[in-house]
Coordinates of C-alpha atoms in Angstrom, one line a residue:
X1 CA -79.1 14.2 -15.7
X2 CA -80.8 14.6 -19.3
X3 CA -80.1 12.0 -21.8
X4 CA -78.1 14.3 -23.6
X5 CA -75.9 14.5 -20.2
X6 CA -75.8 10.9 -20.1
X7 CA -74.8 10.6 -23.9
X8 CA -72.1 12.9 -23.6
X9 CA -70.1 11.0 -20.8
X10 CA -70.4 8.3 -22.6
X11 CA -68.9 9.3 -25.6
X12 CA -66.1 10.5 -23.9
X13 CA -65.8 7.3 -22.1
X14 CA -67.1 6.5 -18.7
X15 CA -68.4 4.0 -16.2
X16 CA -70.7 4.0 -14.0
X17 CA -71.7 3.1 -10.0
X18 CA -74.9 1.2 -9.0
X19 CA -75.9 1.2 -6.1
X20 CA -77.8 -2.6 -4.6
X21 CA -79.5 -2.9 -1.1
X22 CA -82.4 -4.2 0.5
X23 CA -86.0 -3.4 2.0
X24 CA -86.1 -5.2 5.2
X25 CA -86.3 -4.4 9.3
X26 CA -83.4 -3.2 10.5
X27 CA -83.9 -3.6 14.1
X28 CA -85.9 -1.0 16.8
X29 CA -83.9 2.0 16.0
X30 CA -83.3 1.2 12.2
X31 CA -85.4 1.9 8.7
X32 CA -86.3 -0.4 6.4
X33 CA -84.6 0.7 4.0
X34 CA -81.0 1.2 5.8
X35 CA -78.8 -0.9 3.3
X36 CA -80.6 0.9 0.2
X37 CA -79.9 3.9 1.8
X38 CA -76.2 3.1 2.3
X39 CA -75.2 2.1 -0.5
X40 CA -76.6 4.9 -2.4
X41 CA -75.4 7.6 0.1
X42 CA -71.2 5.6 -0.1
X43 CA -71.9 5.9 -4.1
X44 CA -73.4 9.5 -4.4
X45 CA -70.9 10.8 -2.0
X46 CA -67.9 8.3 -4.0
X47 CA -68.9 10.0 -7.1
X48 CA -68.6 13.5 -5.9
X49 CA -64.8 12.8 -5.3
X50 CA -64.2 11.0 -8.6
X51 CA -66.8 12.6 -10.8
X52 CA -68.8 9.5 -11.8
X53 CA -72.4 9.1 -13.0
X54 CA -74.6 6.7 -9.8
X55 CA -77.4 4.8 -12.0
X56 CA -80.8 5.0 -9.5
X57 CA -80.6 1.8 -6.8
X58 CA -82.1 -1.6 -7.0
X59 CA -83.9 -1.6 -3.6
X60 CA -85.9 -5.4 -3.6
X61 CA -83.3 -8.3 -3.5
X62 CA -83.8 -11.6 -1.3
X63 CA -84.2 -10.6 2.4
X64 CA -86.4 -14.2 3.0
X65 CA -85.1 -14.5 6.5
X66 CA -86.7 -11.4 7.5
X67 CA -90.2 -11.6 6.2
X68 CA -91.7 -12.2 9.8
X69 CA -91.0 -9.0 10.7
X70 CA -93.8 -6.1 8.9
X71 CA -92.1 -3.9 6.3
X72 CA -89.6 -6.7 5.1
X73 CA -90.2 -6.9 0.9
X74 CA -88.3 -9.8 -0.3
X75 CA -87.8 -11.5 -3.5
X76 CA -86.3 -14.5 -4.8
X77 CA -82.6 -14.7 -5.5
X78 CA -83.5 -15.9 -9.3
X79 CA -85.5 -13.2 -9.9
X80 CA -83.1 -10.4 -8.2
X81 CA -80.7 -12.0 -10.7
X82 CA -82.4 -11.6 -13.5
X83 CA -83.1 -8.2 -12.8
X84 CA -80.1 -6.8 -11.8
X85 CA -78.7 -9.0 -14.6
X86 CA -81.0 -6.9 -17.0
X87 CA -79.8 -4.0 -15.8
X88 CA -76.5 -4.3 -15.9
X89 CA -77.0 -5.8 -19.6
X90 CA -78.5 -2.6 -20.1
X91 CA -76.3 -0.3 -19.2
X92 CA -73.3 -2.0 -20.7
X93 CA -75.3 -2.4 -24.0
X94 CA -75.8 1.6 -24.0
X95 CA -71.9 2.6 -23.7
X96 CA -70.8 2.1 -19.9
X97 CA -67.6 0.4 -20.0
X98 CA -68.1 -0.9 -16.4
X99 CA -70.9 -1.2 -13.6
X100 CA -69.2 -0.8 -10.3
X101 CA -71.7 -2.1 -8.4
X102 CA -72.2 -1.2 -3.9
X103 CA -73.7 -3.4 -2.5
X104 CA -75.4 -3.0 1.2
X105 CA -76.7 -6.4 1.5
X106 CA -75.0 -10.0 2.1
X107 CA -77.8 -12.0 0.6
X108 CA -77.0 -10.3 -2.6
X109 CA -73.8 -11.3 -3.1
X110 CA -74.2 -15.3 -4.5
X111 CA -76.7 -13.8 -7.3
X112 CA -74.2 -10.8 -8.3
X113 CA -71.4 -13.0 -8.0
X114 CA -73.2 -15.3 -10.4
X115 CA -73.7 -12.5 -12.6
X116 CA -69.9 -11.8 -12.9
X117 CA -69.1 -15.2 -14.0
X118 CA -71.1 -14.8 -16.6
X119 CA -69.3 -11.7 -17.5
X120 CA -65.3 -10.9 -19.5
X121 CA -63.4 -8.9 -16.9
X122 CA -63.6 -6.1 -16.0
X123 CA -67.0 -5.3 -16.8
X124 CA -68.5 -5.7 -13.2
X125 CA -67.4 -5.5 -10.1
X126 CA -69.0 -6.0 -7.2
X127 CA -67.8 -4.4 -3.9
X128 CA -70.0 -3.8 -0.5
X129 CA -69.1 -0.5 0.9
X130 CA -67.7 -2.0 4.3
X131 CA -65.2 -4.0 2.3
X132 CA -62.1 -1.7 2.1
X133 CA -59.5 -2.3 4.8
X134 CA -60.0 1.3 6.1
X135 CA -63.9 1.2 6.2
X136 CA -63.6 -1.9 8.3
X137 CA -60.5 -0.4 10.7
X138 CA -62.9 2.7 11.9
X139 CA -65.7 0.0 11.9
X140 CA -63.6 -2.1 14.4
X141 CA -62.5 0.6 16.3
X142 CA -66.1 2.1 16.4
X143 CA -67.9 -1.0 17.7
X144 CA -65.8 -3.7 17.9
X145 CA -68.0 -7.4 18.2
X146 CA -70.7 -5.1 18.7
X147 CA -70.7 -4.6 15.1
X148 CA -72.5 -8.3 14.9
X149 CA -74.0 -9.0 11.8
X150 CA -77.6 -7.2 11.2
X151 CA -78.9 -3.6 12.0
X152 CA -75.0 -3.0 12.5
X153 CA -74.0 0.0 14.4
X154 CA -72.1 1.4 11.5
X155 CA -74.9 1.4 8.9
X156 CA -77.7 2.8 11.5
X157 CA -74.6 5.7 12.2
X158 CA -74.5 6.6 8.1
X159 CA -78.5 7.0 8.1
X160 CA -78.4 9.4 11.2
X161 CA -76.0 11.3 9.7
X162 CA -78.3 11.9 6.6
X163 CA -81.5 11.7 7.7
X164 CA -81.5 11.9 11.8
X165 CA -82.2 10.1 14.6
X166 CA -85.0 7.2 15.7
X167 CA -86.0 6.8 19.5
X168 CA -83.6 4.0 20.9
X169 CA -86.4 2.6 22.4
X170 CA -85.6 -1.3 23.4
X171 CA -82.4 -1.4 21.3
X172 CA -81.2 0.6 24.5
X173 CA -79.9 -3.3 25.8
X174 CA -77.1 -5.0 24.0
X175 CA -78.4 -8.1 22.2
X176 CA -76.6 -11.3 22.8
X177 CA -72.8 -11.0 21.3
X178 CA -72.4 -14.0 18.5
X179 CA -69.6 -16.4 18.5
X180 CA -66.9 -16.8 15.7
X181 CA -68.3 -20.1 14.8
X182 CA -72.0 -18.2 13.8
X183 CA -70.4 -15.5 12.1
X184 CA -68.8 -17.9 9.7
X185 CA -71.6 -20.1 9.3
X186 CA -74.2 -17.1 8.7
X187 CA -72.1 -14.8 6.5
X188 CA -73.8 -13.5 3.5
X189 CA -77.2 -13.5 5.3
X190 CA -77.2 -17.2 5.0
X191 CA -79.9 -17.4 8.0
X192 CA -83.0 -20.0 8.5
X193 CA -86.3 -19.8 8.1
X194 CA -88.7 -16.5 8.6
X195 CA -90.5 -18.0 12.1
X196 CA -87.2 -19.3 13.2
X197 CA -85.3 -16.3 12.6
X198 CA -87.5 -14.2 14.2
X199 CA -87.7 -16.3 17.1
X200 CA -83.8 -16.6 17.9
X201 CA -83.9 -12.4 16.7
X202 CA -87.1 -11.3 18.4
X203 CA -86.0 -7.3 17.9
X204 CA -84.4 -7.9 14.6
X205 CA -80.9 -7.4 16.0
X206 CA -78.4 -10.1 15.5
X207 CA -75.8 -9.5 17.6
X208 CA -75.4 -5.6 16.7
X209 CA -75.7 -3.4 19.7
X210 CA -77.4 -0.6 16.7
X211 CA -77.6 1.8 20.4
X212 CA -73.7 2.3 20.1
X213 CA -74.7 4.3 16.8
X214 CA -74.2 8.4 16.5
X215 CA -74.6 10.4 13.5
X216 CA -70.9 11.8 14.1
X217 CA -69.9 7.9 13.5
X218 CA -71.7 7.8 10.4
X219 CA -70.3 10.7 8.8
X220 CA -66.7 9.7 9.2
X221 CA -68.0 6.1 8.4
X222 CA -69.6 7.6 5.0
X223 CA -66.4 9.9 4.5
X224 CA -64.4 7.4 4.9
X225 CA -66.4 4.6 2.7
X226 CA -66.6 7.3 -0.1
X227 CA -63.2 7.9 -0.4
X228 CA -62.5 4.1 -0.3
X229 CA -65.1 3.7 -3.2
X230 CA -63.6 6.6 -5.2
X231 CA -60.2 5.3 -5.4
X232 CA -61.5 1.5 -5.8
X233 CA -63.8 3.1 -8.8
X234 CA -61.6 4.9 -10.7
X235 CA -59.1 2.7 -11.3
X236 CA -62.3 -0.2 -11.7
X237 CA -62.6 2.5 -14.6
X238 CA -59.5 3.1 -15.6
X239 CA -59.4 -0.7 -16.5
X240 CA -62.4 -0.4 -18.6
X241 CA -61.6 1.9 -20.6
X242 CA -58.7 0.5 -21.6
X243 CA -60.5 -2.7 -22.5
X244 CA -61.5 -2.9 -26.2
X245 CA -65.0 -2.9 -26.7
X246 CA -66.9 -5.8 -26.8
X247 CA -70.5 -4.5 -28.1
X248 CA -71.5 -1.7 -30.2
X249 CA -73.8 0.6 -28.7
X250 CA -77.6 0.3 -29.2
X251 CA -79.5 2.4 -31.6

């Protein structure tokens, strides 16, 4: 889009999704870059249903658990915040009357969260693209516990569906299935130290048989999450716009 595209939607009143993800190992048979890619594939294919403007993704957020592993670029959860606080700033400051933000990260939940609060409703809201009750049925039915918690099945599926296929290589074996008990005490990618992580994780798997992935699964996965995000967007914007403005629009 041209400025003068961007100006115009505006005008007539618009939000707007931003897509958040990471930079970090995704396992044998994953890229670094799988929850970037996610995320801006769920919120590119969300705004071709429900004709909405996708502002260009924040790719480095806190991945410090992974920074044994080569490729991994992590920074702190401060300065992600400030950041992607800027940014949503700025985008609110030039006419948007909502950032919908995907996320395809855990770890970057607790910073955006702590953006919101800072926030008057509804001018963010923050949603990862596995959240809606339908993304997570086909997830369930997909994988099952295999799902686990890292390199997940479903998210390597959506990047072989866009960009194709890496050798299975090692990832062939199922990695060791997690308990309840660790899935509630690691959500959010609250995981220890880079040595130690890497040492309980060797491949980079935790607990997500990635193997189990086709690109047919990601498709439906991605058609599925889009539509999800489309509904969940437009009435995030619908909201909005009914909201009196707050701020007048920079000069």
């Amino acid at each position: 889009m041209t400025w003068y595209d961007v100006d115009a939607r505006i005008t007539a009143g618009a939000a707007i999704l931003l897509p958040i993800g990471s930079t970090e190992q995704h396992g044998p048979m994953g890229r670094l870059g799988t929850d970037t890619i996610c995320a801006e594939a769920v919120a590119l294919a969300a705004a071709e249903i429900c004709d909405a403007i996708v502002a260009p993704p924040l790719a480095y957020t806190p991945a410090p658990f992974n920074t044994s592993f080569p490729g991994t670029i992590s920074v702190s959860p401060e300065t992600f915040q400030t950041l992607a606080q800027e940014v949503i700033a700025g985008l609110l400051a030039q006419g948007f009357t909502g950032v919908f933000a995907v996320n395809g990260h855990g770890a970057n939940l607790a910073p955006l969260n702590q953006i919101a609060s800072t926030l008057a409703s509804p001018k963010l809201q923050i949603r990862s693209w596995w959240d809606p009750e339908p993304v997570n049925t086909l997830r369930n039915d997909l994988y099952g516990d295999w799902e686990g918690m890292h390199a997940t099945p479903s998210e390597i599926a959506i990047t072989q569906s866009l960009l194709g296929s890496l050798p299975v290589n090692q990832a062939a074996e199922p990695p060791e299935k997690l308990s309840q008990d660790y899935l509630r005490a690691h959500s959010g990618d609250r995981h220890g130290p880079p040595k130690e992580h890497r040492a309980a994780f060797p491949d980079g798997r935790v607990g997500s048989h990635s193997a189990l992935a086709t690109p047919q699964d990601g498709a439906k996965l991605l058609r599925v999450a889009a539509k999800a995000i489309a509904q969940e967007f437009s009435a995030f914007e619908a909201q909005s716009l009914a909201e009196p403005a707050d701020c007048e629009r920079g000069e």
